[in-house]
Short mmCIF file of C-alpha atoms and ligand atoms in Angstrom, two decimals:
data_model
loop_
_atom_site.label_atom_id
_atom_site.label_comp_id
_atom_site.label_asym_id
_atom_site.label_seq_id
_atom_site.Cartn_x
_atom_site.Cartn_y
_atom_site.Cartn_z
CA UNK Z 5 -10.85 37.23 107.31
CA UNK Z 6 -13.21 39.55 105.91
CA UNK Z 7 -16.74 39.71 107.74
CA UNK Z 8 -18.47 41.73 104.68
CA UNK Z 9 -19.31 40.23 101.95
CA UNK Z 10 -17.06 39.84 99.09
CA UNK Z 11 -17.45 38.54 95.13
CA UNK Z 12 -14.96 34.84 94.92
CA UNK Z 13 -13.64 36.76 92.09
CA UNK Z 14 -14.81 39.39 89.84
CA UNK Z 15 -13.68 41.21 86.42
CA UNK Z 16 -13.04 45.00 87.46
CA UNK Z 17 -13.85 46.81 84.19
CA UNK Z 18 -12.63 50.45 84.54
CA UNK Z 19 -14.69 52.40 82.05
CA UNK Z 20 -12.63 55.66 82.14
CA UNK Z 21 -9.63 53.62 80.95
CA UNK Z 22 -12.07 52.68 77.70
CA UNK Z 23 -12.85 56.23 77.18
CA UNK Z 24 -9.18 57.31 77.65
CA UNK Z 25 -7.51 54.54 75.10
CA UNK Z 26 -11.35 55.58 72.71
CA UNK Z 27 -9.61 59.09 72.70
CA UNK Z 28 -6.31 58.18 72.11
CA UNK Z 29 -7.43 56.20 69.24
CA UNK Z 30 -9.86 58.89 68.26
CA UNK Z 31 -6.99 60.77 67.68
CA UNK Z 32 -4.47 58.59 66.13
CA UNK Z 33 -7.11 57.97 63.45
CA UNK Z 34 -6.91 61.48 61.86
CA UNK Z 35 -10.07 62.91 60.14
CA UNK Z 36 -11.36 59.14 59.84
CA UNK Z 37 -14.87 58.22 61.95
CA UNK Z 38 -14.45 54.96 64.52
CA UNK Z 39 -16.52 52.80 65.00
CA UNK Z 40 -15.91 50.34 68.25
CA UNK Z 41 -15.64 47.13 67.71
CA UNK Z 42 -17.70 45.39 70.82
CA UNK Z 43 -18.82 42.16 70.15
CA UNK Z 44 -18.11 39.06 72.12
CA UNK Z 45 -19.63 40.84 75.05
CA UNK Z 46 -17.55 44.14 74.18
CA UNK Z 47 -13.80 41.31 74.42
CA UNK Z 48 -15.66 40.19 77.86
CA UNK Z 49 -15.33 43.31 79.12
CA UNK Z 50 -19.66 44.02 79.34
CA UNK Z 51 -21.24 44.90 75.89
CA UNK Z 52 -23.44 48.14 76.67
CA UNK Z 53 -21.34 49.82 79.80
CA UNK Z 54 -18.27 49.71 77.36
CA UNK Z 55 -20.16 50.73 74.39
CA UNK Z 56 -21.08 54.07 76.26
CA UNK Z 57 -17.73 53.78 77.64
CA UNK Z 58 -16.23 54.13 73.68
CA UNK Z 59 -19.14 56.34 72.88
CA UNK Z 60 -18.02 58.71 75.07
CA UNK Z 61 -14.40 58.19 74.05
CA UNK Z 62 -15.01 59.54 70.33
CA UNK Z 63 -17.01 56.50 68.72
CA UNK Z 64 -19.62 57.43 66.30
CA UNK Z 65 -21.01 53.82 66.01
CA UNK Z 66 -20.36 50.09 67.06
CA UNK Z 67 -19.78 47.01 65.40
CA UNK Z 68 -20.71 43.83 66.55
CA UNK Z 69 -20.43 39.94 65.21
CA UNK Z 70 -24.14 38.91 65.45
CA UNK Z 71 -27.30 40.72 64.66
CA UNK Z 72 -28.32 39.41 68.33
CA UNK Z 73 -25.39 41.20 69.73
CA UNK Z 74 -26.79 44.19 67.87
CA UNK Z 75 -30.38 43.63 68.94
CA UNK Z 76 -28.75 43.77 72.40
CA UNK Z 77 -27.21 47.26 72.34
CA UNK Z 78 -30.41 48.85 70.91
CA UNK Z 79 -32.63 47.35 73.78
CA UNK Z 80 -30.25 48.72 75.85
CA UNK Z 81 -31.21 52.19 74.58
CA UNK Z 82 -27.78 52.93 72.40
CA UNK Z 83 -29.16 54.49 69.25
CA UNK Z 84 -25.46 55.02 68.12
CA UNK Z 85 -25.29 53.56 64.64
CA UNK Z 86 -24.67 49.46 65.12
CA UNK Z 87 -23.08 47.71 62.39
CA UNK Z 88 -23.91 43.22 62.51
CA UNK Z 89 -21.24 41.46 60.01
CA UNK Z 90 -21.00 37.66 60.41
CA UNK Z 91 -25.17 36.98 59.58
CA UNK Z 92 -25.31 32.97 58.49
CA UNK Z 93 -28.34 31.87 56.01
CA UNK Z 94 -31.87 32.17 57.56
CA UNK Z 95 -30.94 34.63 60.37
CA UNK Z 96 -33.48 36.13 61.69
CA UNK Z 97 -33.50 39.78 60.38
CA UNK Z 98 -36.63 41.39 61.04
CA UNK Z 99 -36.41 42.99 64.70
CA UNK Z 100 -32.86 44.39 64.01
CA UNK Z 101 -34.23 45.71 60.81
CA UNK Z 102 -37.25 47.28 62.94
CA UNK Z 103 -34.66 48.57 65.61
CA UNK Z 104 -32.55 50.10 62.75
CA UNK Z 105 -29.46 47.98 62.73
CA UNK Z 106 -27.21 48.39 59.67
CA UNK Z 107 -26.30 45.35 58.16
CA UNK Z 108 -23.25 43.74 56.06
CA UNK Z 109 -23.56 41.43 53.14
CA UNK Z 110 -20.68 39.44 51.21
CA UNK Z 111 -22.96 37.39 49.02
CA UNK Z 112 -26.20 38.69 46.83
CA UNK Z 113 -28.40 36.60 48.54
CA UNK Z 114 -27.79 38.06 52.06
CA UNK Z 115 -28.65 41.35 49.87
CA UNK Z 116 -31.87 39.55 48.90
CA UNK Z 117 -32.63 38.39 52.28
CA UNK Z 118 -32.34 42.11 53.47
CA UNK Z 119 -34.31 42.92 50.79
CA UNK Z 120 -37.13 40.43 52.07
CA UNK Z 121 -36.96 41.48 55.53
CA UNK Z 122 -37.21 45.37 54.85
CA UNK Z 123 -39.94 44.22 52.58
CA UNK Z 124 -41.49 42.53 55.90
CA UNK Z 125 -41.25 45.48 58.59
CA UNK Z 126 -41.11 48.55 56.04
CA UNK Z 127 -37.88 49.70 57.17
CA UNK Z 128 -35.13 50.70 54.59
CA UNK Z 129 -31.05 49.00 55.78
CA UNK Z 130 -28.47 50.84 55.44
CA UNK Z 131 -25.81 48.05 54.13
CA UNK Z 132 -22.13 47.48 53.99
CA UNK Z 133 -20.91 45.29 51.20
CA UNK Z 134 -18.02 43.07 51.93
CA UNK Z 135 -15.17 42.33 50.08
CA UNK Z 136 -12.30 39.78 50.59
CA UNK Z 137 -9.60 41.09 49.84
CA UNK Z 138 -6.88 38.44 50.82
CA UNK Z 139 -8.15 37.18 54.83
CA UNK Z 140 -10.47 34.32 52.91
CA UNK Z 141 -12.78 34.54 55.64
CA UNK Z 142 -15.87 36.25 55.13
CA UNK Z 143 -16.84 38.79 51.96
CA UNK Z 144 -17.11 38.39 48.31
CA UNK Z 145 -13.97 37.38 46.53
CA UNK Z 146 -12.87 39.37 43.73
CA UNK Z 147 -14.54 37.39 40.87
CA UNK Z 148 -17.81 37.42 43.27
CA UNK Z 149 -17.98 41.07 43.36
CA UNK Z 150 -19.26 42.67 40.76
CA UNK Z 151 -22.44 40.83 41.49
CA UNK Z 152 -22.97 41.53 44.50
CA UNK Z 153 -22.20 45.57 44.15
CA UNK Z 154 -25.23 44.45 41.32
CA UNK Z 155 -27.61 42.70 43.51
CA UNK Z 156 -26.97 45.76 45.91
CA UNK Z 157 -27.20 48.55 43.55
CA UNK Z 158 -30.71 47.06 42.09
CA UNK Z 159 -32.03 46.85 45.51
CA UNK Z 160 -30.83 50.37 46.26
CA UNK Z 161 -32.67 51.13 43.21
CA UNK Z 162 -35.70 49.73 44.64
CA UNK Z 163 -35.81 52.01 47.72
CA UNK Z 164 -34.94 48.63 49.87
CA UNK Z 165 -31.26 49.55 51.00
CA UNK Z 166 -28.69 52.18 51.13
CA UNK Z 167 -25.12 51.01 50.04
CA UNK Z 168 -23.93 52.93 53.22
CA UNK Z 169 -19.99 51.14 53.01
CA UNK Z 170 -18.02 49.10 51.93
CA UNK Z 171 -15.72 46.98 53.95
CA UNK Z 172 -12.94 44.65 54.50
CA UNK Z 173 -10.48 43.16 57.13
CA UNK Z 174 -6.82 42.56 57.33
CA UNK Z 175 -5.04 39.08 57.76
CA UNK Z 176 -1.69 40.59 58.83
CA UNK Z 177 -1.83 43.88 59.74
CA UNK Z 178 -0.45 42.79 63.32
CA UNK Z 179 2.87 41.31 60.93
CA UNK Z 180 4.36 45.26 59.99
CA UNK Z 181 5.49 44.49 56.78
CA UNK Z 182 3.78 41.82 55.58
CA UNK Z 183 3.59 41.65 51.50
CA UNK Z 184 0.25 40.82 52.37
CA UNK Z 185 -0.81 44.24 53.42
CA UNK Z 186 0.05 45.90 50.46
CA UNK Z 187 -1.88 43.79 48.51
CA UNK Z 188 -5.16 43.70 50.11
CA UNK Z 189 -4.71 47.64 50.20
CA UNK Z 190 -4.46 47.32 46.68
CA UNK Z 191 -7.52 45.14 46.00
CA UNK Z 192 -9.57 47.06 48.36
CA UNK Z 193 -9.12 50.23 46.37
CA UNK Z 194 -9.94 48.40 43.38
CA UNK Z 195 -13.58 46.94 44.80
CA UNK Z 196 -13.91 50.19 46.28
CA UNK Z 197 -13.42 52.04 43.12
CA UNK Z 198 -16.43 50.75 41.63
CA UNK Z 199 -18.55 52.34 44.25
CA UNK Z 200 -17.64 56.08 44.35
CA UNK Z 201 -18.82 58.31 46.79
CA UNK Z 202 -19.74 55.18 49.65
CA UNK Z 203 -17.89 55.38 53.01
CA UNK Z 204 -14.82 52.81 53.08
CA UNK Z 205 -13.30 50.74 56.16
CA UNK Z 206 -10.99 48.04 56.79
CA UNK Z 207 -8.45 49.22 59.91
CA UNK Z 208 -8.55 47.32 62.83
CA UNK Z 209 -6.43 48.53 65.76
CA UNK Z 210 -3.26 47.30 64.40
CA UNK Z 211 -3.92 48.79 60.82
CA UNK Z 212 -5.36 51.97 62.78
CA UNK Z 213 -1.98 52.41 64.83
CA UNK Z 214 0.55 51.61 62.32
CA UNK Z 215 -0.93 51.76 58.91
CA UNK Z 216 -2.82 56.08 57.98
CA UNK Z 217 -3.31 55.02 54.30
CA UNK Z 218 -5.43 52.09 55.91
CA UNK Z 219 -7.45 54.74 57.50
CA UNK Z 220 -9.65 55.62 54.88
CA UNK Z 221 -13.29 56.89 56.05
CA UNK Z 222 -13.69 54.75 59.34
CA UNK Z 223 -11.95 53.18 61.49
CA UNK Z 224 -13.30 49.68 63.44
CA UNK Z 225 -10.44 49.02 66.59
CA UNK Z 226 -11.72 46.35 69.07
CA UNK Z 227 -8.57 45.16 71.22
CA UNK Z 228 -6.87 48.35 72.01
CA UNK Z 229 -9.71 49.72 72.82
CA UNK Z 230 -9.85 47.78 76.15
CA UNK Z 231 -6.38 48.90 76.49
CA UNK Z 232 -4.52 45.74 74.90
CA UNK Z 233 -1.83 45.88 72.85
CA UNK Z 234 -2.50 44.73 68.94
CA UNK Z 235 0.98 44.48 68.44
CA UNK Z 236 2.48 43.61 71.70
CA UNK Z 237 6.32 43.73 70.16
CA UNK Z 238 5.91 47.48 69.23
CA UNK Z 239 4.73 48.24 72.64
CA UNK Z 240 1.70 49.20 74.48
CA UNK Z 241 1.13 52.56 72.07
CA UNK Z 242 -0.34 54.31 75.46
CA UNK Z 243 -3.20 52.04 76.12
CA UNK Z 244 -4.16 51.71 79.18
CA UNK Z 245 -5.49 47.95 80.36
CA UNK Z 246 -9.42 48.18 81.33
CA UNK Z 247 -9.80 44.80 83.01
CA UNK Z 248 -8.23 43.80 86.70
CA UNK Z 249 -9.23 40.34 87.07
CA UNK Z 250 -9.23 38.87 90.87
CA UNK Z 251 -10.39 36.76 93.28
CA UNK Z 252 -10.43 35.91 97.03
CA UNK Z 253 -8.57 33.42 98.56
CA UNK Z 254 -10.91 30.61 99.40
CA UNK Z 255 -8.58 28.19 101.82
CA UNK Z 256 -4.98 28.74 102.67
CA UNK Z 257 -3.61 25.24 104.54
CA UNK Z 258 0.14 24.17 105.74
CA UNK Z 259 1.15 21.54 104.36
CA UNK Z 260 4.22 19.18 105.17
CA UNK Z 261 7.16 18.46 102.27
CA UNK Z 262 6.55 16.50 99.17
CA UNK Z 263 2.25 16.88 99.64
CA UNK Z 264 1.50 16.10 95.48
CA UNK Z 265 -1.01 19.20 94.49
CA UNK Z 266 -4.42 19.07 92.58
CA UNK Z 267 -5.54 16.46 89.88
CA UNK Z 268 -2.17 14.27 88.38
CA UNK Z 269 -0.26 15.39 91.12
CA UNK Z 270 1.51 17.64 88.81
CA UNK Z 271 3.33 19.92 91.61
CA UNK Z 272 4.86 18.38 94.61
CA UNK Z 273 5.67 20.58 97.70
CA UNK Z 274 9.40 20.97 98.38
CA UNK Z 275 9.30 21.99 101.64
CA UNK Z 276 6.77 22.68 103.99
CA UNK Z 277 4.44 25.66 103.02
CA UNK Z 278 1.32 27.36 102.94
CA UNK Z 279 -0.98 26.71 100.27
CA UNK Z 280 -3.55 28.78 99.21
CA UNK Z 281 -6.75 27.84 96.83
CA UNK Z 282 -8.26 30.39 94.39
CA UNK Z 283 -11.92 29.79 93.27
CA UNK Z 284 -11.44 30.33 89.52
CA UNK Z 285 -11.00 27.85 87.01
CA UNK Z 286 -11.22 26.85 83.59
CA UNK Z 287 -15.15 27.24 83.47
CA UNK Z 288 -14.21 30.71 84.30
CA UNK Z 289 -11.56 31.06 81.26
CA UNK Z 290 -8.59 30.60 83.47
CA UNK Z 291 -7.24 27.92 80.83
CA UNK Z 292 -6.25 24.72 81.70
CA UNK Z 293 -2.65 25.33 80.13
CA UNK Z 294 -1.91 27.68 82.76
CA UNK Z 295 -1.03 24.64 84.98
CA UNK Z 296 2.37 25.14 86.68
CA UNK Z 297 2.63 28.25 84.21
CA UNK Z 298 0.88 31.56 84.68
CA UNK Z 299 1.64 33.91 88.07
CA UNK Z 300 -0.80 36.15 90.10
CA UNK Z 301 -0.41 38.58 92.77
CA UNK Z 302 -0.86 38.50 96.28
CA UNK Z 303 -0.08 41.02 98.85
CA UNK Z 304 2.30 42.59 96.41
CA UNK Z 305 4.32 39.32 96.01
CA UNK Z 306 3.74 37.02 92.75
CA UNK Z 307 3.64 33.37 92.61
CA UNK Z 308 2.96 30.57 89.85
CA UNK Z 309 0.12 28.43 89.57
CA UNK Z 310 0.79 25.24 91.18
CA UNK Z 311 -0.46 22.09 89.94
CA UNK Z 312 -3.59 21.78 87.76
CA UNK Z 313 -6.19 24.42 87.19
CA UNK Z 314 -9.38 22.67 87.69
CA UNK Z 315 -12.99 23.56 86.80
CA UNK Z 316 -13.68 26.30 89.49
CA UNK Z 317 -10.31 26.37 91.09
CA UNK Z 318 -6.47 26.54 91.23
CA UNK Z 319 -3.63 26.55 94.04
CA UNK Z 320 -0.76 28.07 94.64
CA UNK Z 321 2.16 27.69 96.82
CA UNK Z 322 2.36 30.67 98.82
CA UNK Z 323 5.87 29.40 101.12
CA UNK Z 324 5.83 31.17 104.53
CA UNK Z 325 4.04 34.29 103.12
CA UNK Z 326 1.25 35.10 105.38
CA UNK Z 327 -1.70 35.25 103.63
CA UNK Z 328 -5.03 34.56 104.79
CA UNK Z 329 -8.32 33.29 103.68
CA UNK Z 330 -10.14 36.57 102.26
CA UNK Z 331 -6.79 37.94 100.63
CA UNK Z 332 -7.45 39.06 97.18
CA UNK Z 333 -5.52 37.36 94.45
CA UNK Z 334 -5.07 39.64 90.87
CA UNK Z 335 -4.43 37.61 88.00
CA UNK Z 336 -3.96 40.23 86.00
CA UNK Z 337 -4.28 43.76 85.25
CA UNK Z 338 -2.55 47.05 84.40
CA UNK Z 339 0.18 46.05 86.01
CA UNK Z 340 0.34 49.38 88.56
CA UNK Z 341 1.20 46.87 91.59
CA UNK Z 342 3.18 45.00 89.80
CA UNK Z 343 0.62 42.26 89.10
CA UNK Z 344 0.72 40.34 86.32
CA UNK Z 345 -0.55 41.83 83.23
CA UNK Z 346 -3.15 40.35 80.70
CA UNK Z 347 -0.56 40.46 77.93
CA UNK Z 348 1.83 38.20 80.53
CA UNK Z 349 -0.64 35.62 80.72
CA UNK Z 350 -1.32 35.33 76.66
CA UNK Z 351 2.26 35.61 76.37
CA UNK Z 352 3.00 32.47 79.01
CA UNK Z 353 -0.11 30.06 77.51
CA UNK Z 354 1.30 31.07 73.77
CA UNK Z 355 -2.30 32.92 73.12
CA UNK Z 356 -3.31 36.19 72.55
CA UNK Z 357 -4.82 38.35 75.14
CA UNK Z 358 -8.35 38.49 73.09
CA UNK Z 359 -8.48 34.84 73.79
CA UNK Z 360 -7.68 35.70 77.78
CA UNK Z 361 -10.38 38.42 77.93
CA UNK Z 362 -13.31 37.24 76.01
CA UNK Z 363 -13.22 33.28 77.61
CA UNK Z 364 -13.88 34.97 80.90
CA UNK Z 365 -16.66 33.27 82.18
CA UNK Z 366 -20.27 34.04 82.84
CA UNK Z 367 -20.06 33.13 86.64
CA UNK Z 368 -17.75 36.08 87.02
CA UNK Z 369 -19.38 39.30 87.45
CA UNK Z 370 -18.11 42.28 86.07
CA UNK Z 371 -17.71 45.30 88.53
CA UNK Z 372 -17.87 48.41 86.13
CA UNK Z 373 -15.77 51.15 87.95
CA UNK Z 374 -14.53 54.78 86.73
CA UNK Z 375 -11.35 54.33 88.99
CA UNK Z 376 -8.79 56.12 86.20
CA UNK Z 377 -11.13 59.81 86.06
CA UNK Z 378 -7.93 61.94 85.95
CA UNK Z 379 -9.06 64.15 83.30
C1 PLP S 28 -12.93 41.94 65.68
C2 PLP S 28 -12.95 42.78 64.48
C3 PLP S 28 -12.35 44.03 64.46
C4 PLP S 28 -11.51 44.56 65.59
O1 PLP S 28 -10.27 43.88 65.56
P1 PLP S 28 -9.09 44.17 66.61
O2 PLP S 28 -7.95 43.42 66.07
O3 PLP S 28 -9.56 43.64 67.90
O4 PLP S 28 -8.90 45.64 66.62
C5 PLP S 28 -12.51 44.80 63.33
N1 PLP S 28 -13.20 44.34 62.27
C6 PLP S 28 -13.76 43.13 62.24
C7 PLP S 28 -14.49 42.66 61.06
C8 PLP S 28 -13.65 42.29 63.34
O5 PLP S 28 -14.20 41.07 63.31
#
């Protein structure tokens, strides 16, 4: 056992690996600017160290969910362009306005709130309009946008905004092939063509990687950005995985044949072995339908999840291997050491490995390291 101290677990986040798969996508995106898609905590992988991270990597901006997310990355000192796109009714919109956050609107009276808030701190927005061109999510439908382009215009007009994009987002463009794609290609060009001359963008990394006449004038990848695949059947397009996730063995006990393991007794000992407990659970992310399902490494030798994952902890069988208490446990990662990889574990709890990364927890810190500098 270890006599320093040690972390029960922590998210490695190796930064160089975010710059390297930033450059790579950089690249693959022709002539087109990219903009980094970071919120949800950058996929759990720590909003403003990644941001630089991608920044570094060829990003000219960021793009976020919230405006909070937003407000974040400028306190932080980023003064990259930040682009907020999901803002509800009543949001508060005057200290990203103030900090120079560019905003999107689907709907004129997000346009009008804007408007009202730039009236408020005296600063002008630069806006991207958003149109829905087949994902019926967020963004004005087809019938709903020439009023909004309206609404906008008018208050460009005014000297309130700057129509600075306009924007959409793909349902399939993880599906190669799907009809679907073609379409909402289609009806983007057709929004888009009443707005000559404004910056357009609707790739994510799938559409980035597989689709160029997707490209258009900026590009917004999140996933493969922390080195996950967005279309794990085609491969890993030469991504490199950011995030080792680990943790210390916290008790390793014999224990005789047919001993019934954690909550439900849902794994019973075969033979005497050694067990070993691992002080992550689902409050951490580690999902509670990884039960008798998804493998980690230890010492270079995998084994399964035995018996229920718990709130702050799991167990697994480790036979006669000798581990000890102290022993680090990966869960996954790049899968150099043949540990399990990220994209294993979505593909074993029938997920996807967005899900994996971004329900890490908030009691697990993450350890920002530059551990892939080969360049
Ligand atoms: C999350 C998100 C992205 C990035 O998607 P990935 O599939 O992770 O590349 C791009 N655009 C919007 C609007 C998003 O919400």
């Amino acid at each position: 056992m270890s006599s320093s101290f040690v972390t029960p677990a922590e998210a490695r986040v190796d930064l160089s690996a975010i710059r390297h798969n930033a450059a790579l996508l950089k690249e693959a995106a022709g002539g087109a600017e990219m903009m980094a898609a970071v919120k949800a905590d950058a996929y759990g992988h720590g909003l403003v160290p990644s941001a630089r991270a991608a920044l570094e990597g060829g990003a000219t901006g960021l793009g976020v969910a919230t405006v909070r997310e937003a407000v974040a990355l400028r306190d932080a000192g980023i003064t990259a362009p930040v682009l907020a796109w999901l803002i509800p009714p009543g949001e508060p919109l005057d200290e990203a306005v103030a900090k120079g956050v560019d905003l999107s609107a689907g709907a004129p009276w997000l346009v009008d709130e804007i408007a009202a808030a730039v009236r408020r701190t005296g600063r002008t927005v630069n806006v991207h309009l958003k149109v829905d061109t087949g994902i019926s999510r967020g963004g004005a439908t087809a019938e709903a946008w020439p009023d909004l382009v309206d609404a906008a215009l008018k208050a460009q007009a005014e000297g309130v905004i700057v129509v600075d994009g306009v924007w959409s987002h793909f349902a399939c463009a993880d599906i190669p092939g799907h009809p679907s794609i073609d379409r909402q290609l289609a009806a983007f060009d057709e929004a888009a063509g009443i707005l000559p001359g404004v910056r357009r963008h609707i790739a994510n990394s799938a559409a980035l990687l597989t689709l160029p006449q997707a490209r258009y004038d900026l590009v917004r990848p999140g996933i493969a950005l922390y080195g996950l695949s967005p279309i794990p059947e085609m491969g890993d397009f030469g991504l490199r995985p950011a995030m080792t996730l680990t943790a210390r063995l916290a008790l390793v006990k014999r224990v005789p044949k047919g001993t019934g393991v954690s909550y439900g007794h849902l794994y019973t000992t075969d033979r005497e072995t050694t067990l070993g407990l691992v002080p992550l659970g689902y409050a951490d992310g580690i999902m509670r339908n990884a039960t008798n399902r998804a493998q980690v490494l230890v010492n270079d030798q995998r084994f399964t999840i035995a018996g229920r994952v718990c709130m702050d902890q799991f167990t697994i069988d480790l036979g006669d291997h000798p581990a000890t208490e102290g022993d680090e446990v990966v869960l996954f990662g790049p899968g150099d050491r043949n540990e399990p990889t990220c994209q294993e574990w979505a593909d074993s709890l029938g997920t996807i490995t967005h899900e994996i990364v971004t329900r890490i927890g908030t009691r697990v810190p993450r350890v920002h390291v530059r551990q892939g500098d080969r360049e």
